[in-house]
Amino acid sequence: MSQFTIDEVSPERAIIRAGNRLNMVSAPQLRETVNKAVNSGRSHVVVDLSATEFMDSSGLGALIGALKTARAAGGDLRIAAAGQQVLMVLQLSNMDRILRPYDDPATAFAD
Amino acid sequence: MTPQPPSQTSHHAAIHTPPHTVDDAHDFLQSVWTQHPDVAAEDRMALETVLSELITNVIQHNPDREVLCEVDMTITPTHCLLNTTDSGNRLDPPPQANAMPPELAESGRGLALIYLLADEVDYRWSGGRNLWAIQRLRIAATD
């Protein structure tokens, strides 16, 4: 069973809800799910991390790959509702500048 | 000689990959934390990240073979000590602290994270095994 669910918010936007852990087990599923959203025209993707208690460098690598996929299609990828451990990994890797954490998945594309 | 801290506990897991995955390492740590609610959240997050990176490296460096990875976590009033021993290919050259890769690189951050999150990291090859010894000073040591 996939740990990821897609909410097709609009013809251009999707919110992908991630599961409990973003690691080497789930990273390929994240890439696949984002590909699916982007291929359906939804290149503005929010990854909702509210249920994600853990992310390591494999999960981060998948988010970066997914960001590149979304940008290549003319869109963008944003993350929202990250927990403490995810924020720790983003900050230590200096990736919080590239993957800026937004509070709310629903408003991550508001600006 | 320093007396042994009375509340030191040790926990062990044997992870066979495959069929085990890095998720089994997470599950092991969850059981350790359940027995150690005194370990601060920041220490738990750091050690879970370190162990996940270590086990991921073992699996990635041995894609076509079975590997046994033994994990030992010792918790003392002042430190968390994480030791792993794996039967995978020798890490050559030995790993060392490295800088983060370019921003949009999709890999290459695991070792850097390990060194950032640990107070001491020791790697050696001995007896045909990769041995890692990680020490982390606990943030709020409790009595």
Short mmCIF file of C-alpha atoms in Angstrom, two decimals:
data_model
loop_
_atom_site.label_atom_id
_atom_site.label_comp_id
_atom_site.label_asym_id
_atom_site.label_seq_id
_atom_site.Cartn_x
_atom_site.Cartn_y
_atom_site.Cartn_z
CA MET A 1 0.00 0.00 0.00
CA SER A 2 1.33 3.39 -0.93
CA GLN A 3 2.15 5.71 1.91
CA PHE A 4 1.20 8.65 -0.28
CA THR A 5 -2.16 10.04 -1.25
CA ILE A 6 -2.87 12.70 -3.84
CA ASP A 7 -5.47 15.40 -3.35
CA GLU A 8 -6.12 16.95 -6.75
CA VAL A 9 -6.89 20.45 -5.58
CA SER A 10 -7.22 21.99 -9.05
CA PRO A 11 -6.17 21.15 -12.63
CA GLU A 12 -2.76 22.71 -11.82
CA ARG A 13 -2.30 21.86 -8.19
CA ALA A 14 -2.01 18.79 -6.03
CA ILE A 15 -1.40 18.18 -2.36
CA ILE A 16 0.47 14.96 -1.69
CA ARG A 17 0.17 13.65 1.81
CA ALA A 18 3.26 11.73 2.92
CA GLY A 19 3.30 8.86 5.40
CA ASN A 20 5.06 8.29 8.67
CA ARG A 21 8.62 7.91 7.37
CA LEU A 22 10.45 9.34 4.38
CA ASN A 23 13.42 7.01 4.00
CA MET A 24 14.90 4.67 1.39
CA VAL A 25 11.80 2.45 1.62
CA SER A 26 9.28 5.19 0.86
CA ALA A 27 11.44 7.57 -1.23
CA PRO A 28 10.72 5.78 -4.55
CA GLN A 29 6.97 6.00 -3.83
CA LEU A 30 7.25 9.74 -3.26
CA ARG A 31 9.04 10.21 -6.58
CA GLU A 32 6.40 8.07 -8.31
CA THR A 33 3.51 9.95 -6.73
CA VAL A 34 4.91 13.35 -7.67
CA ASN A 35 5.56 12.09 -11.24
CA LYS A 36 1.94 11.00 -11.40
CA ALA A 37 0.68 14.41 -10.27
CA VAL A 38 2.97 16.29 -12.65
CA ASN A 39 2.05 14.01 -15.55
CA SER A 40 -1.61 14.81 -14.92
CA GLY A 41 -0.79 18.51 -15.38
CA ARG A 42 -0.55 19.30 -11.69
CA SER A 43 2.97 20.70 -11.58
CA HIS A 44 2.32 22.86 -8.51
CA VAL A 45 2.76 20.30 -5.80
CA VAL A 46 2.58 20.63 -2.04
CA VAL A 47 3.97 17.77 -0.01
CA ASP A 48 2.03 17.68 3.25
CA LEU A 49 4.39 16.36 5.93
CA SER A 50 1.99 16.61 8.86
CA ALA A 51 2.00 12.83 9.31
CA THR A 52 5.74 12.45 8.68
CA GLU A 53 7.66 11.85 11.87
CA PHE A 54 10.95 11.03 10.19
CA MET A 55 12.95 11.97 7.13
CA ASP A 56 16.55 11.10 6.33
CA SER A 57 18.85 11.96 3.42
CA SER A 58 17.08 9.44 1.17
CA GLY A 59 13.76 11.16 1.78
CA LEU A 60 15.35 14.56 1.30
CA GLY A 61 16.92 13.37 -1.96
CA ALA A 62 13.50 12.26 -3.19
CA LEU A 63 12.00 15.66 -2.32
CA ILE A 64 14.79 17.39 -4.27
CA GLY A 65 14.24 15.06 -7.23
CA ALA A 66 10.52 15.78 -7.06
CA LEU A 67 11.20 19.53 -6.87
CA LYS A 68 13.25 19.27 -10.06
CA THR A 69 10.48 17.29 -11.75
CA ALA A 70 7.88 19.93 -10.83
CA ARG A 71 10.10 22.81 -11.94
CA ALA A 72 10.95 21.10 -15.23
CA ALA A 73 7.20 21.02 -15.93
CA GLY A 74 6.90 24.74 -15.23
CA GLY A 75 5.66 24.34 -11.68
CA ASP A 76 7.16 24.12 -8.23
CA LEU A 77 7.16 21.91 -5.17
CA ARG A 78 6.64 23.16 -1.65
CA ILE A 79 6.59 21.40 1.67
CA ALA A 80 4.21 22.11 4.51
CA ALA A 81 3.54 21.14 8.11
CA ALA A 82 7.00 19.68 8.71
CA GLY A 83 7.69 18.31 12.18
CA GLN A 84 10.72 18.83 14.37
CA GLN A 85 12.86 16.01 13.00
CA VAL A 86 12.21 17.00 9.38
CA LEU A 87 13.08 20.62 10.20
CA MET A 88 16.29 19.45 11.89
CA VAL A 89 17.41 17.56 8.77
CA LEU A 90 16.47 20.48 6.50
CA GLN A 91 18.43 22.93 8.63
CA LEU A 92 21.53 20.75 9.07
CA SER A 93 21.69 20.17 5.34
CA ASN A 94 21.06 23.87 4.58
CA MET A 95 18.13 22.79 2.44
CA ASP A 96 15.55 24.89 4.27
CA ARG A 97 16.42 27.69 1.85
CA ILE A 98 15.53 25.56 -1.17
CA LEU A 99 12.66 23.68 0.43
CA ARG A 100 11.23 26.43 2.59
CA PRO A 101 8.85 24.93 5.12
CA TYR A 102 5.32 26.32 4.92
CA ASP A 103 2.90 26.00 7.79
CA ASP A 104 -0.28 25.02 6.04
CA PRO A 105 -0.57 22.77 2.97
CA ALA A 106 -3.68 24.65 1.84
CA THR A 107 -1.90 28.01 1.65
CA ALA A 108 1.61 26.98 0.61
CA PHE A 109 0.99 28.41 -2.85
CA ALA A 110 -0.84 31.49 -1.62
CA ASP A 111 2.05 33.90 -2.30
CA MET B 1 38.41 4.33 37.64
CA THR B 2 34.99 5.71 36.89
CA PRO B 3 32.24 3.60 38.40
CA GLN B 4 29.72 2.11 35.99
CA PRO B 5 26.56 4.25 35.89
CA PRO B 6 23.88 2.25 37.63
CA SER B 7 21.15 2.98 35.13
CA GLN B 8 23.03 1.97 31.98
CA THR B 9 20.97 -0.19 29.65
CA SER B 10 21.86 -1.95 26.41
CA HIS B 11 19.63 -2.92 23.54
CA HIS B 12 20.43 -5.15 20.59
CA ALA B 13 18.97 -5.83 17.17
CA ALA B 14 20.11 -8.11 14.35
CA ILE B 15 19.06 -6.76 10.99
CA HIS B 16 19.32 -9.08 7.99
CA THR B 17 18.99 -7.26 4.68
CA PRO B 18 17.11 -8.47 2.78
CA PRO B 19 14.42 -9.16 3.93
CA HIS B 20 14.80 -6.54 6.63
CA THR B 21 14.85 -2.89 5.63
CA VAL B 22 15.77 0.36 7.27
CA ASP B 23 12.23 0.37 8.70
CA ASP B 24 13.28 -2.47 11.01
CA ALA B 25 16.02 -0.23 12.40
CA HIS B 26 13.42 2.48 13.08
CA ASP B 27 11.14 -0.03 14.78
CA PHE B 28 14.04 -1.18 16.96
CA LEU B 29 14.73 2.37 18.11
CA GLN B 30 11.05 2.97 18.80
CA SER B 31 11.15 0.05 21.23
CA VAL B 32 14.27 1.48 22.87
CA TRP B 33 12.64 4.89 23.35
CA THR B 34 9.55 3.29 24.81
CA GLN B 35 11.82 1.89 27.52
CA HIS B 36 13.68 5.21 27.83
CA PRO B 37 11.23 8.08 27.97
CA ASP B 38 14.00 10.01 29.74
CA VAL B 39 15.99 10.43 26.49
CA ALA B 40 15.29 13.92 25.14
CA ALA B 41 13.38 14.26 21.89
CA GLU B 42 16.33 15.98 20.21
CA ASP B 43 18.64 13.08 21.10
CA ARG B 44 16.09 10.56 19.83
CA MET B 45 15.71 12.42 16.54
CA ALA B 46 19.49 12.66 16.12
CA LEU B 47 20.14 8.99 16.84
CA GLU B 48 17.30 7.77 14.68
CA THR B 49 18.67 9.85 11.82
CA VAL B 50 22.20 8.51 12.35
CA LEU B 51 21.04 4.89 12.48
CA SER B 52 18.84 5.31 9.42
CA GLU B 53 21.79 6.74 7.47
CA LEU B 54 24.10 3.94 8.63
CA ILE B 55 21.70 1.15 7.69
CA THR B 56 20.82 2.84 4.40
CA ASN B 57 24.53 3.00 3.54
CA VAL B 58 24.95 -0.69 4.30
CA ILE B 59 22.03 -1.62 2.05
CA GLN B 60 23.14 0.70 -0.76
CA HIS B 61 26.75 -0.53 -0.69
CA ASN B 62 25.67 -4.16 -0.90
CA PRO B 63 22.89 -4.21 -3.49
CA ASP B 64 23.21 -7.84 -4.54
CA ARG B 65 23.95 -9.66 -1.34
CA GLU B 66 22.59 -10.41 2.06
CA VAL B 67 24.17 -8.51 4.91
CA LEU B 68 23.87 -8.95 8.64
CA CYS B 69 23.95 -5.71 10.58
CA GLU B 70 24.09 -5.92 14.35
CA VAL B 71 22.98 -2.81 16.17
CA ASP B 72 23.72 -2.06 19.81
CA MET B 73 22.39 0.96 21.61
CA THR B 74 23.69 1.67 25.08
CA ILE B 75 22.13 4.42 27.11
CA THR B 76 23.92 5.82 30.10
CA PRO B 77 22.88 8.77 32.22
CA THR B 78 25.17 11.00 30.15
CA HIS B 79 25.56 9.40 26.72
CA CYS B 80 23.89 7.41 24.00
CA LEU B 81 26.29 4.98 22.39
CA LEU B 82 25.37 3.44 19.07
CA ASN B 83 27.49 0.62 17.71
CA THR B 84 26.92 -1.21 14.45
CA THR B 85 28.75 -4.17 12.97
CA ASP B 86 27.98 -5.25 9.44
CA SER B 87 29.13 -8.07 7.18
CA GLY B 88 28.95 -5.92 4.05
CA ASN B 89 31.72 -4.79 1.74
CA ARG B 90 34.55 -2.90 3.33
CA LEU B 91 34.17 0.87 3.14
CA ASP B 92 37.25 1.87 1.21
CA PRO B 93 38.47 4.54 1.54
CA PRO B 94 37.27 4.85 5.12
CA PRO B 95 34.41 7.32 5.47
CA GLN B 96 35.16 10.75 6.85
CA ALA B 97 33.26 13.91 7.60
CA ASN B 98 32.45 15.59 4.33
CA ALA B 99 30.71 18.73 3.25
CA MET B 100 27.14 18.83 2.02
CA PRO B 101 26.88 18.29 -1.74
CA PRO B 102 25.55 20.96 -4.13
CA GLU B 103 22.03 22.14 -3.30
CA LEU B 104 20.15 20.22 -5.94
CA ALA B 105 22.11 16.98 -5.54
CA GLU B 106 19.82 14.10 -4.69
CA SER B 107 22.35 12.10 -2.67
CA GLY B 108 25.55 12.50 -0.69
CA ARG B 109 24.20 13.98 2.56
CA GLY B 110 24.05 10.86 4.73
CA LEU B 111 27.60 10.83 6.05
CA ALA B 112 27.64 14.57 6.58
CA LEU B 113 24.48 14.26 8.69
CA ILE B 114 26.01 11.46 10.76
CA TYR B 115 29.05 13.57 11.59
CA LEU B 116 26.92 16.63 12.38
CA LEU B 117 24.61 14.75 14.73
CA ALA B 118 27.22 12.74 16.64
CA ASP B 119 29.73 13.99 19.16
CA GLU B 120 32.17 11.25 18.23
CA VAL B 121 32.30 8.97 15.20
CA ASP B 122 34.69 6.09 14.84
CA TYR B 123 34.84 3.72 11.88
CA ARG B 124 37.08 0.73 11.55
CA TRP B 125 37.39 -2.48 9.57
CA SER B 126 38.08 -5.44 11.79
CA GLY B 127 37.53 -9.19 11.57
CA GLY B 128 35.94 -8.83 8.15
CA ARG B 129 33.33 -6.40 9.48
CA ASN B 130 32.61 -2.70 9.22
CA LEU B 131 32.43 -1.34 12.75
CA TRP B 132 30.90 2.01 13.59
CA ALA B 133 30.93 3.55 17.04
CA ILE B 134 28.82 6.66 17.50
CA GLN B 135 28.65 8.68 20.68
CA ARG B 136 26.20 11.39 21.47
CA LEU B 137 26.27 13.38 24.67
CA ARG B 138 22.75 13.53 26.02
CA ILE B 139 21.20 16.99 26.05
CA ALA B 140 19.55 16.91 29.42
CA ALA B 141 21.04 14.16 31.48
CA THR B 142 18.55 13.05 34.07
CA ASP B 143 19.36 11.53 37.42
#
